[in-house]
Each structure stands twice: as structure tokens, then as C-alpha cells.
PDB file of C-alpha atoms in Angstrom:
ATOM      1  CA  MET A  68      21.278   2.401 -13.333  1.00 79.00           C
ATOM      2  CA  SER A  69      17.669   1.363 -13.256  1.00 94.00           C
ATOM      3  CA  ILE A  70      14.639   2.419 -11.014  1.00 98.00           C
ATOM      4  CA  VAL A  71      13.282  -1.037  -9.787  1.00 98.00           C
ATOM      5  CA  VAL A  72       9.811  -1.611  -8.704  1.00 98.00           C
ATOM      6  CA  THR A  73       8.912  -5.089  -7.380  1.00 97.00           C
ATOM      7  CA  GLY A  74       5.446  -6.194  -7.433  1.00 95.00           C
ATOM      8  CA  ALA A  75       4.706  -3.690 -10.488  1.00 96.00           C
ATOM      9  CA  THR A  76       1.379  -5.308 -11.850  1.00 94.00           C
ATOM     10  CA  GLY A  77      -0.111  -5.141  -8.453  1.00 94.00           C
ATOM     11  CA  HIS A  78      -2.536  -2.278  -7.489  1.00 94.00           C
ATOM     12  CA  LEU A  79       0.103  -0.068  -6.016  1.00 97.00           C
ATOM     13  CA  GLY A  80       2.828  -1.054  -8.560  1.00 97.00           C
ATOM     14  CA  ARG A  81       0.951  -0.374 -11.695  1.00 96.00           C
ATOM     15  CA  HIS A  82       0.568   3.078 -10.198  1.00 97.00           C
ATOM     16  CA  VAL A  83       4.266   3.563  -9.289  1.00 98.00           C
ATOM     17  CA  VAL A  84       5.433   2.604 -12.803  1.00 98.00           C
ATOM     18  CA  GLU A  85       2.798   4.881 -14.735  1.00 97.00           C
ATOM     19  CA  GLN A  86       3.904   7.828 -12.744  1.00 98.00           C
ATOM     20  CA  LEU A  87       7.405   6.917 -13.332  1.00 98.00           C
ATOM     21  CA  LEU A  88       7.007   6.908 -16.909  1.00 98.00           C
ATOM     22  CA  GLU A  89       5.806  10.664 -16.460  1.00 97.00           C
ATOM     23  CA  LYS A  90       9.316  11.487 -15.025  1.00 97.00           C
ATOM     24  CA  VAL A  91      11.965   9.156 -16.537  1.00 97.00           C
ATOM     25  CA  PRO A  92      12.873   7.562 -19.691  1.00 97.00           C
ATOM     26  CA  ALA A  93      11.260   3.824 -19.956  1.00 97.00           C
ATOM     27  CA  GLU A  94      14.498   2.113 -20.557  1.00 96.00           C
ATOM     28  CA  ARG A  95      15.545   3.347 -16.922  1.00 97.00           C
ATOM     29  CA  ILE A  96      12.497   1.288 -15.257  1.00 98.00           C
ATOM     30  CA  THR A  97      12.502  -2.473 -14.319  1.00 97.00           C
ATOM     31  CA  ALA A  98       9.422  -3.785 -13.455  1.00 97.00           C
ATOM     32  CA  VAL A  99       9.859  -7.148 -11.560  1.00 97.00           C
ATOM     33  CA  VAL A 100       6.646  -9.404 -12.142  1.00 96.00           C
ATOM     34  CA  ARG A 101       5.685 -12.963 -11.734  1.00 92.00           C
ATOM     35  CA  ASP A 102       3.676 -13.083 -15.024  1.00 91.00           C
ATOM     36  CA  LYS A 103       5.118 -11.576 -18.182  1.00 92.00           C
ATOM     37  CA  GLU A 104       2.063 -11.591 -19.886  1.00 92.00           C
ATOM     38  CA  ARG A 105       0.237  -9.172 -17.219  1.00 91.00           C
ATOM     39  CA  ALA A 106       3.118  -6.932 -17.861  1.00 94.00           C
ATOM     40  CA  ALA A 107       2.945  -6.994 -21.581  1.00 94.00           C
ATOM     41  CA  GLY A 108       1.673  -3.485 -21.722  1.00 95.00           C
ATOM     42  CA  LEU A 109       4.468  -2.127 -19.995  1.00 96.00           C
ATOM     43  CA  ALA A 110       7.067  -4.091 -22.021  1.00 95.00           C
ATOM     44  CA  ALA A 111       5.537  -2.352 -25.262  1.00 96.00           C
ATOM     45  CA  ARG A 112       6.277   1.008 -23.544  1.00 96.00           C
ATOM     46  CA  GLY A 113      10.049   0.018 -23.082  1.00 97.00           C
ATOM     47  CA  VAL A 114       9.750  -0.798 -19.740  1.00 97.00           C
ATOM     48  CA  ARG A 115      12.368  -3.642 -18.928  1.00 96.00           C
ATOM     49  CA  LEU A 116      10.603  -6.457 -17.417  1.00 96.00           C
ATOM     50  CA  ALA A 117      12.281  -9.037 -14.721  1.00 96.00           C
ATOM     51  CA  VAL A 118      10.445 -12.356 -13.814  1.00 96.00           C
ATOM     52  CA  ALA A 119      10.833 -12.928 -10.217  1.00 96.00           C
ATOM     53  CA  ASP A 120       9.123 -14.311  -7.311  1.00 93.00           C
ATOM     54  CA  TYR A 121       9.402 -13.718  -3.594  1.00 91.00           C
ATOM     55  CA  ASN A 122       8.966 -17.468  -2.934  1.00 91.00           C
ATOM     56  CA  ALA A 123      11.702 -18.285  -5.244  1.00 93.00           C
ATOM     57  CA  PRO A 124      15.275 -16.730  -4.171  1.00 94.00           C
ATOM     58  CA  GLU A 125      17.227 -17.966  -6.817  1.00 96.00           C
ATOM     59  CA  THR A 126      15.024 -15.504  -9.257  1.00 96.00           C
ATOM     60  CA  PHE A 127      16.473 -12.736  -7.621  1.00 96.00           C
ATOM     61  CA  ASP A 128      19.851 -13.569  -8.515  1.00 94.00           C
ATOM     62  CA  GLY A 129      21.744 -10.999 -10.339  1.00 94.00           C
ATOM     63  CA  LEU A 130      18.303  -8.931 -10.741  1.00 96.00           C
ATOM     64  CA  PHE A 131      19.712  -5.944  -9.111  1.00 97.00           C
ATOM     65  CA  SER A 132      22.770  -4.241 -10.238  1.00 96.00           C
ATOM     66  CA  ALA A 133      25.117  -1.586  -8.283  1.00 95.00           C
ATOM     67  CA  GLY A 134      23.570   1.992  -8.160  1.00 94.00           C
ATOM     68  CA  ASP A 135      19.818   0.593  -8.791  1.00 97.00           C
ATOM     69  CA  ARG A 136      17.156   2.294  -6.686  1.00 98.00           C
ATOM     70  CA  VAL A 137      14.822  -0.262  -5.685  1.00 98.00           C
ATOM     71  CA  LEU A 138      11.055   0.061  -4.395  1.00 98.00           C
ATOM     72  CA  LEU A 139       9.935  -3.328  -2.452  1.00 98.00           C
ATOM     73  CA  ILE A 140       6.565  -3.252  -2.305  1.00 97.00           C
ATOM     74  CA  SER A 141       5.285  -5.288   0.722  1.00 94.00           C
ATOM     75  CA  GLY A 142       3.819  -9.020  -0.488  1.00 88.00           C
ATOM     76  CA  ASN A 143       0.355  -9.757   0.365  1.00 79.00           C
ATOM     77  CA  GLU A 144       0.454 -13.465   0.900  1.00 77.00           C
ATOM     78  CA  PHE A 145      -0.278 -13.569   4.597  1.00 70.00           C
ATOM     79  CA  ASP A 146       0.260 -17.328   4.795  1.00 69.00           C
ATOM     80  CA  LYS A 147       3.544 -17.481   3.089  1.00 69.00           C
ATOM     81  CA  GLY A 148       5.846 -15.837   5.762  1.00 85.00           C
ATOM     82  CA  ARG A 149       6.108 -12.100   4.274  1.00 91.00           C
ATOM     83  CA  VAL A 150       9.165 -11.181   6.211  1.00 95.00           C
ATOM     84  CA  ARG A 151      11.349 -13.947   4.770  1.00 95.00           C
ATOM     85  CA  GLN A 152       9.787 -12.876   1.166  1.00 95.00           C
ATOM     86  CA  HIS A 153      10.971  -9.430   1.882  1.00 96.00           C
ATOM     87  CA  GLU A 154      14.402 -10.587   3.230  1.00 96.00           C
ATOM     88  CA  VAL A 155      14.944 -12.262  -0.278  1.00 96.00           C
ATOM     89  CA  VAL A 156      14.916  -8.968  -1.956  1.00 97.00           C
ATOM     90  CA  ILE A 157      16.983  -7.128   0.771  1.00 97.00           C
ATOM     91  CA  ASP A 158      19.651  -9.850   0.466  1.00 97.00           C
ATOM     92  CA  ALA A 159      19.897  -9.594  -3.493  1.00 97.00           C
ATOM     93  CA  ALA A 160      20.107  -5.779  -3.436  1.00 97.00           C
ATOM     94  CA  ARG A 161      22.528  -5.488  -0.266  1.00 97.00           C
ATOM     95  CA  ALA A 162      24.715  -8.378  -2.664  1.00 97.00           C
ATOM     96  CA  ALA A 163      24.186  -6.063  -5.569  1.00 97.00           C
ATOM     97  CA  GLY A 164      25.290  -2.753  -3.943  1.00 97.00           C
ATOM     98  CA  VAL A 165      22.029  -0.691  -4.661  1.00 98.00           C
ATOM     99  CA  ALA A 166      21.888   2.981  -3.971  1.00 98.00           C
ATOM    100  CA  LEU A 167      18.604   3.007  -2.210  1.00 98.00           C
ATOM    101  CA  LEU A 168      15.941   0.690  -1.172  1.00 98.00           C
ATOM    102  CA  ALA A 169      12.703   1.915  -0.239  1.00 98.00           C
ATOM    103  CA  TYR A 170      10.150  -0.227   1.451  1.00 98.00           C
ATOM    104  CA  THR A 171       6.156  -0.055   1.679  1.00 98.00           C
ATOM    105  CA  SER A 172       5.576  -0.062   5.262  1.00 98.00           C
ATOM    106  CA  ALA A 173       2.787   0.712   7.837  1.00 97.00           C
ATOM    107  CA  PRO A 174       2.237   3.534  10.198  1.00 97.00           C
ATOM    108  CA  GLY A 175       4.879   3.571  13.178  1.00 97.00           C
ATOM    109  CA  SER A 176       1.592   4.089  15.357  1.00 97.00           C
ATOM    110  CA  LEU A 177      -0.289   0.889  13.977  1.00 96.00           C
ATOM    111  CA  ARG A 178      -0.259  -1.758  16.780  1.00 95.00           C
ATOM    112  CA  ALA A 179      -2.412  -4.418  14.940  1.00 93.00           C
ATOM    113  CA  ALA A 180      -1.245  -7.666  13.910  1.00 90.00           C
ATOM    114  CA  LEU A 181      -1.202  -6.541  10.372  1.00 90.00           C
ATOM    115  CA  ALA A 182       1.923  -4.137  11.305  1.00 94.00           C
ATOM    116  CA  ASP A 183       3.985  -7.268  12.870  1.00 94.00           C
ATOM    117  CA  ASP A 184       5.632  -8.460   9.371  1.00 94.00           C
ATOM    118  CA  HIS A 185       6.249  -4.789   8.452  1.00 96.00           C
ATOM    119  CA  ARG A 186       7.980  -3.963  11.692  1.00 97.00           C
ATOM    120  CA  ALA A 187      10.119  -7.082  11.397  1.00 97.00           C
ATOM    121  CA  THR A 188      10.934  -6.325   7.812  1.00 97.00           C
ATOM    122  CA  GLU A 189      12.143  -2.763   8.753  1.00 98.00           C
ATOM    123  CA  GLU A 190      14.501  -4.618  11.197  1.00 98.00           C
ATOM    124  CA  VAL A 191      15.852  -6.698   8.895  1.00 98.00           C
ATOM    125  CA  LEU A 192      16.460  -3.729   6.279  1.00 98.00           C
ATOM    126  CA  LEU A 193      17.982  -1.628   8.727  1.00 98.00           C
ATOM    127  CA  ALA A 194      20.485  -4.425  10.053  1.00 98.00           C
ATOM    128  CA  SER A 195      21.290  -4.809   6.373  1.00 98.00           C
ATOM    129  CA  GLY A 196      23.494  -1.863   6.231  1.00 97.00           C
ATOM    130  CA  LEU A 197      21.893  -0.865   2.768  1.00 98.00           C
ATOM    131  CA  PRO A 198      20.878   2.853   2.410  1.00 98.00           C
ATOM    132  CA  TYR A 199      16.842   2.542   2.961  1.00 98.00           C
ATOM    133  CA  SER A 200      13.852   4.990   2.720  1.00 98.00           C
ATOM    134  CA  LEU A 201      10.724   3.523   4.644  1.00 98.00           C
ATOM    135  CA  LEU A 202       7.501   4.340   3.271  1.00 98.00           C
ATOM    136  CA  ARG A 203       4.921   4.081   6.079  1.00 98.00           C
ATOM    137  CA  ASN A 204       2.061   3.898   3.946  1.00 98.00           C
ATOM    138  CA  GLY A 205      -1.262   4.574   5.867  1.00 97.00           C
ATOM    139  CA  TRP A 206      -4.830   3.111   4.825  1.00 96.00           C
ATOM    140  CA  TYR A 207      -5.999   3.265   1.151  1.00 97.00           C
ATOM    141  CA  HIS A 208      -9.284   4.810   0.211  1.00 98.00           C
ATOM    142  CA  GLU A 209      -9.609   1.729  -2.045  1.00 97.00           C
ATOM    143  CA  ASN A 210      -9.905  -0.341   0.751  1.00 95.00           C
ATOM    144  CA  TYR A 211     -13.320   1.027   1.317  1.00 96.00           C
ATOM    145  CA  THR A 212     -14.263   2.104  -2.177  1.00 96.00           C
ATOM    146  CA  GLU A 213     -13.446  -0.684  -4.199  1.00 94.00           C
ATOM    147  CA  ASN A 214     -15.869  -3.111  -1.944  1.00 90.00           C
ATOM    148  CA  LEU A 215     -19.162  -1.133  -2.240  1.00 95.00           C
ATOM    149  CA  ALA A 216     -21.469  -3.892  -3.610  1.00 93.00           C
ATOM    150  CA  PRO A 217     -22.386  -5.165   0.090  1.00 93.00           C
ATOM    151  CA  VAL A 218     -22.792  -1.659   1.386  1.00 96.00           C
ATOM    152  CA  LEU A 219     -25.058  -0.448  -1.164  1.00 96.00           C
ATOM    153  CA  GLU A 220     -26.927  -3.870  -1.303  1.00 95.00           C
ATOM    154  CA  HIS A 221     -27.605  -3.491   2.385  1.00 95.00           C
ATOM    155  CA  GLY A 222     -27.707   0.118   2.786  1.00 97.00           C
ATOM    156  CA  ALA A 223     -25.115  -0.215   5.710  1.00 97.00           C
ATOM    157  CA  VAL A 224     -21.346   0.675   6.322  1.00 98.00           C
ATOM    158  CA  VAL A 225     -20.658  -2.112   9.079  1.00 97.00           C
ATOM    159  CA  GLN A 226     -17.297  -1.731  10.822  1.00 97.00           C
ATOM    160  CA  ALA A 227     -15.773  -2.211  14.273  1.00 97.00           C
ATOM    161  CA  ALA A 228     -14.096   0.940  14.465  1.00 98.00           C
ATOM    162  CA  GLY A 229     -16.443   3.071  16.957  1.00 97.00           C
ATOM    163  CA  ASP A 230     -15.962   6.484  16.322  1.00 97.00           C
ATOM    164  CA  GLY A 231     -12.298   6.486  15.179  1.00 98.00           C
ATOM    165  CA  ARG A 232     -10.905   8.338  12.516  1.00 98.00           C
ATOM    166  CA  ILE A 233      -8.746   7.257   9.740  1.00 97.00           C
ATOM    167  CA  SER A 234      -6.429   9.401   7.464  1.00 97.00           C
ATOM    168  CA  SER A 235      -6.484   7.528   4.365  1.00 98.00           C
ATOM    169  CA  ALA A 236      -5.545   8.593   0.764  1.00 98.00           C
ATOM    170  CA  SER A 237      -5.328   7.149  -2.819  1.00 98.00           C
ATOM    171  CA  ARG A 238      -3.141   4.579  -4.235  1.00 98.00           C
ATOM    172  CA  ALA A 239      -1.891   7.432  -6.720  1.00 98.00           C
ATOM    173  CA  ASP A 240      -1.210   9.411  -3.608  1.00 98.00           C
ATOM    174  CA  TYR A 241       1.143   6.816  -2.356  1.00 98.00           C
ATOM    175  CA  ALA A 242       2.407   5.966  -5.582  1.00 98.00           C
ATOM    176  CA  ALA A 243       3.692   9.755  -5.899  1.00 98.00           C
ATOM    177  CA  ALA A 244       5.504   9.530  -2.695  1.00 98.00           C
ATOM    178  CA  ALA A 245       7.383   6.334  -3.584  1.00 98.00           C
ATOM    179  CA  VAL A 246       8.150   8.365  -7.060  1.00 98.00           C
ATOM    180  CA  ALA A 247       9.272  11.189  -5.408  1.00 98.00           C
ATOM    181  CA  VAL A 248      11.596   9.347  -3.340  1.00 98.00           C
ATOM    182  CA  LEU A 249      13.100   7.201  -6.272  1.00 98.00           C
ATOM    183  CA  THR A 250      13.772   9.899  -8.477  1.00 98.00           C
ATOM    184  CA  GLY A 251      14.787  12.554  -5.933  1.00 97.00           C
ATOM    185  CA  GLU A 252      17.694  13.293  -3.967  1.00 97.00           C
ATOM    186  CA  GLY A 253      18.463  13.155  -0.335  1.00 97.00           C
ATOM    187  CA  HIS A 254      15.995  10.301   0.925  1.00 98.00           C
ATOM    188  CA  GLU A 255      18.693   7.827   1.898  1.00 98.00           C
ATOM    189  CA  ASN A 256      17.888   6.441   5.653  1.00 98.00           C
ATOM    190  CA  THR A 257      14.704   8.400   6.097  1.00 98.00           C
ATOM    191  CA  THR A 258      11.301   7.393   7.584  1.00 98.00           C
ATOM    192  CA  TYR A 259       7.921   8.830   6.134  1.00 98.00           C
ATOM    193  CA  GLU A 260       4.805   8.593   8.019  1.00 98.00           C
ATOM    194  CA  LEU A 261       2.222   8.734   5.192  1.00 98.00           C
ATOM    195  CA  GLY A 262      -1.493   9.413   5.450  1.00 98.00           C
ATOM    196  CA  GLY A 263      -4.122  11.539   3.880  1.00 98.00           C
ATOM    197  CA  ASP A 264      -4.386  15.376   4.955  1.00 98.00           C
ATOM    198  CA  VAL A 265      -7.880  14.989   6.491  1.00 97.00           C
ATOM    199  CA  ALA A 266      -8.855  12.062   8.868  1.00 97.00           C
ATOM    200  CA  TRP A 267     -12.566  10.940   8.554  1.00 98.00           C
ATOM    201  CA  GLY A 268     -14.760   8.565  10.494  1.00 98.00           C
ATOM    202  CA  PHE A 269     -17.190   5.893   9.048  1.00 98.00           C
ATOM    203  CA  ALA A 270     -20.510   8.007  10.062  1.00 98.00           C
ATOM    204  CA  GLU A 271     -18.828  10.716   7.640  1.00 97.00           C
ATOM    205  CA  TYR A 272     -17.918   7.853   5.130  1.00 98.00           C
ATOM    206  CA  ALA A 273     -21.772   6.642   5.033  1.00 98.00           C
ATOM    207  CA  ALA A 274     -22.998  10.382   4.846  1.00 97.00           C
ATOM    208  CA  GLU A 275     -20.925  10.727   1.849  1.00 97.00           C
ATOM    209  CA  LEU A 276     -21.975   7.592   0.238  1.00 98.00           C
ATOM    210  CA  SER A 277     -26.030   8.801   1.073  1.00 98.00           C
ATOM    211  CA  ARG A 278     -25.241  12.087  -0.659  1.00 97.00           C
ATOM    212  CA  ARG A 279     -23.770  10.745  -3.736  1.00 96.00           C
ATOM    213  CA  THR A 280     -26.355   7.653  -4.397  1.00 97.00           C
ATOM    214  CA  GLY A 281     -29.585   9.463  -2.855  1.00 96.00           C
ATOM    215  CA  ARG A 282     -30.058   6.617  -0.688  1.00 95.00           C
ATOM    216  CA  GLU A 283     -29.991   6.461   3.001  1.00 97.00           C
ATOM    217  CA  ILE A 284     -26.736   4.428   3.923  1.00 98.00           C
ATOM    218  CA  VAL A 285     -26.291   4.154   7.731  1.00 98.00           C
ATOM    219  CA  TYR A 286     -23.089   3.391   9.708  1.00 98.00           C
ATOM    220  CA  ASN A 287     -23.572   0.422  11.532  1.00 97.00           C
ATOM    221  CA  PRO A 288     -20.780  -0.133  14.499  1.00 98.00           C
ATOM    222  CA  VAL A 289     -20.274  -3.523  15.529  1.00 97.00           C
ATOM    223  CA  SER A 290     -17.732  -5.265  17.747  1.00 97.00           C
ATOM    224  CA  VAL A 291     -14.619  -7.001  16.430  1.00 96.00           C
ATOM    225  CA  ASP A 292     -15.894 -10.692  17.144  1.00 96.00           C
ATOM    226  CA  ALA A 293     -18.942  -9.768  15.014  1.00 97.00           C
ATOM    227  CA  LEU A 294     -17.172  -8.303  12.058  1.00 96.00           C
ATOM    228  CA  THR A 295     -14.797 -11.316  12.370  1.00 96.00           C
ATOM    229  CA  GLY A 296     -17.774 -13.485  11.994  1.00 96.00           C
ATOM    230  CA  ILE A 297     -19.127 -11.327   9.123  1.00 94.00           C
ATOM    231  CA  LEU A 298     -15.625 -11.641   7.346  1.00 94.00           C
ATOM    232  CA  THR A 299     -15.436 -15.392   7.546  1.00 96.00           C
ATOM    233  CA  GLY A 300     -19.211 -15.547   6.721  1.00 94.00           C
ATOM    234  CA  ALA A 301     -18.186 -13.928   3.305  1.00 90.00           C
ATOM    235  CA  GLY A 302     -15.818 -16.446   2.551  1.00 93.00           C
ATOM    236  CA  LEU A 303     -12.446 -14.822   4.063  1.00 91.00           C
ATOM    237  CA  PRO A 304     -10.086 -17.003   5.841  1.00 91.00           C
ATOM    238  CA  ALA A 305     -10.363 -17.185   9.472  1.00 92.00           C
ATOM    239  CA  PRO A 306      -6.719 -15.686  10.100  1.00 89.00           C
ATOM    240  CA  LEU A 307      -7.292 -12.837   7.436  1.00 89.00           C
ATOM    241  CA  ALA A 308     -10.802 -11.917   8.719  1.00 93.00           C
ATOM    242  CA  ALA A 309      -9.014 -11.704  12.266  1.00 92.00           C
ATOM    243  CA  ILE A 310      -6.531  -9.401  10.781  1.00 91.00           C
ATOM    244  CA  LEU A 311      -8.765  -7.235   9.312  1.00 92.00           C
ATOM    245  CA  ALA A 312     -11.133  -6.909  12.179  1.00 95.00           C
ATOM    246  CA  GLY A 313      -8.006  -6.297  14.463  1.00 95.00           C
ATOM    247  CA  VAL A 314      -7.275  -3.393  12.157  1.00 95.00           C
ATOM    248  CA  ASP A 315     -10.597  -1.952  13.075  1.00 97.00           C
ATOM    249  CA  ALA A 316      -9.955  -1.906  16.710  1.00 97.00           C
ATOM    250  CA  SER A 317      -6.568   0.038  15.921  1.00 97.00           C
ATOM    251  CA  ILE A 318      -8.805   2.628  14.029  1.00 98.00           C
ATOM    252  CA  GLU A 319     -10.930   3.103  16.960  1.00 98.00           C
ATOM    253  CA  LYS A 320      -7.831   3.634  19.114  1.00 97.00           C
ATOM    254  CA  GLY A 321      -6.509   6.224  16.586  1.00 97.00           C
ATOM    255  CA  GLU A 322      -3.717   4.304  15.336  1.00 98.00           C
ATOM    256  CA  LEU A 323      -4.386   4.999  11.649  1.00 97.00           C
ATOM    257  CA  ALA A 324      -4.899   8.724  11.879  1.00 97.00           C
ATOM    258  CA  VAL A 325      -1.732   9.918  10.354  1.00 97.00           C
ATOM    259  CA  SER A 326      -1.143  13.787  11.091  1.00 95.00           C
ATOM    260  CA  SER A 327       2.698  14.064   9.897  1.00 97.00           C
ATOM    261  CA  GLY A 328       1.878  15.918   6.478  1.00 97.00           C
ATOM    262  CA  ASP A 329       4.603  13.942   4.884  1.00 98.00           C
ATOM    263  CA  LEU A 330       2.418  12.532   2.179  1.00 98.00           C
ATOM    264  CA  SER A 331       1.437  15.701   0.732  1.00 98.00           C
ATOM    265  CA  ARG A 332       5.232  17.163   1.367  1.00 98.00           C
ATOM    266  CA  LEU A 333       6.793  14.509  -0.701  1.00 98.00           C
ATOM    267  CA  THR A 334       4.142  14.795  -3.361  1.00 98.00           C
ATOM    268  CA  GLY A 335       4.157  18.668  -3.569  1.00 98.00           C
ATOM    269  CA  ARG A 336       0.232  18.637  -3.617  1.00 98.00           C
ATOM    270  CA  PRO A 337      -2.821  17.771  -1.454  1.00 98.00           C
ATOM    271  CA  THR A 338      -3.837  14.369  -0.809  1.00 98.00           C
ATOM    272  CA  THR A 339      -6.840  12.865  -2.812  1.00 98.00           C
ATOM    273  CA  PRO A 340     -10.393  13.711  -0.672  1.00 97.00           C
ATOM    274  CA  LEU A 341     -12.136  10.457   0.435  1.00 97.00           C
ATOM    275  CA  ALA A 342     -15.233  12.521  -1.361  1.00 97.00           C
ATOM    276  CA  ASP A 343     -13.377  12.252  -4.607  1.00 97.00           C
ATOM    277  CA  ALA A 344     -12.370   8.658  -4.568  1.00 97.00           C
ATOM    278  CA  VAL A 345     -16.440   7.816  -3.523  1.00 97.00           C
ATOM    279  CA  ALA A 346     -17.547   9.702  -6.610  1.00 96.00           C
ATOM    280  CA  ALA A 347     -14.944   7.774  -8.574  1.00 96.00           C
ATOM    281  CA  ALA A 348     -15.817   4.387  -7.432  1.00 96.00           C
ATOM    282  CA  LEU A 349     -19.426   4.948  -8.022  1.00 95.00           C
ATOM    283  CA  LYS A 350     -18.902   5.916 -11.534  1.00 90.00           C
ATOM    284  CA  ASP A 351     -17.250   2.716 -12.376  1.00 75.00           C
TER     285      ASP A 351
END
């Protein structure tokens, strides 16, 4: 029996594998990757590698074994039919008779277009009859802290979220929740609404950046259309810009404020404060 992690060299997947290595022997972990070279470090530590691609169903043939616990990390190729990509993994897992398939979804409260593929994937997973765990991940701190260059250059946080609040957490927090489900018991047919312990707004985020940098950083709220234009002007494809701006509209409505407490309960510790994520980003 293996614990199998798809997208294992991605931002979230790497955290999951690293944390799994602290809990189970390396030979029990299978990292599903597209490029073996990018995972050479994991192989050197004894992790089994499996090369597969969501866009090539045949590469998943025989990849899973009966009794495996699988983490399906959602794809990020918005233009390639993510639901069908995810269905490839679900079909292969069902054929193999895996013991549990956990899927990184989106909060149930999120109504933005970003959530559509997640809801559709959940429907496919539930219809499959597989034992499942829906890990409905909220927003990541890193969605903002990894993109500080324009904020610092212009001295402004520009978003279309009004006074909306977000209960974000770090990738490491969400990875810890996935590891708890993959290594624990009693998580079959569960749904977890995951988010940070403390919700925050963009005015607070700008204030924290000001405090940490010693410079005045302001929050400049704009309309959804204006943000879409800014994002396309920065080089994002128009469909992706519209999706991201739509998330801001959802933030303003409170759709990314998750108050369940599931994340800290699963991990057994408080979630990472936004201030810590800002401090770490500014050190890099």
C-alpha cells in the first residue's frame, strides 16, 4: 500500500510529500510527476516516482494499487478541461480499488467561476463510489505574498474586494491537513471546509506591509472590470484575468471567509498568521 500524491512537484504537492516524509517511510510514498528530473531529489530520498500526465489517460493505467490512499491535487490548466483531467485520475483509482481518494477542492461557500470545476469534480468523485475526502481548501497566503514586487513598486495593494475578508492560510497548513487525512483513520466520505483561523481584509494587509517595510503601502480598491484590465495589461490571458477578478468579487461577498475551524482541528495547531507569511516573503 502506498500513499500516492499527484502533482507532487507543484507548490502544494512538494509540501505534502515533505511532510509525509516526516511521518511514514519513504518507500510508502509514491510521487506522481510529469518530469522525473524535477523530482530527482525526492527519488534520492527513497520516494517512488510515477510519471503520468492528466492529459494522457493511458499514463495512469496500473499506477494505483488496491488499498492505496491517493491525494488528487487539482490541476491548474484552466484551458485544458480540468474536470476531465481529474476524472482520468478518479477512473484509474476506482479501477484499482484504492482505499481513499482525497481531492483538493474549493470552499463550499465560493460561488466564483473558479469553483465550477471543483464542484463538477466533486460530483464525479461522489458518483464513482470511491471512499473520498473533500479537502475544500480556502485561499493561500502565497497568492499574495509571492507577488509583492508590483505592490512594493507602486506602494499600493490593488484589489476589487472592497472591505471583504479572507481566512487564508499557508500552503504548508493545507498540506498538513492533507497529510493528516492520508495518514489518519476515519476520514472516509468526509468534507472539510479549510481556512485560516483569522480572517483579514486588504486594508489590514496593506498596513502589515507598511509596518514590515517602513514604507507607506495603501489599499486601493477598484472595480472588477478595472482589475480585469490591470491583470490583462500585466500579460494574463483574458479568461484567467476574469476568473481572478471574479474571486475578488466573491471575497467582497464573504465567500472566502471560512469559519469552520476544520483546518486547525485537522492539523492540531493554529494556522499560520498572515503577518508571519508577509515577514517570510519580505526576507526572501
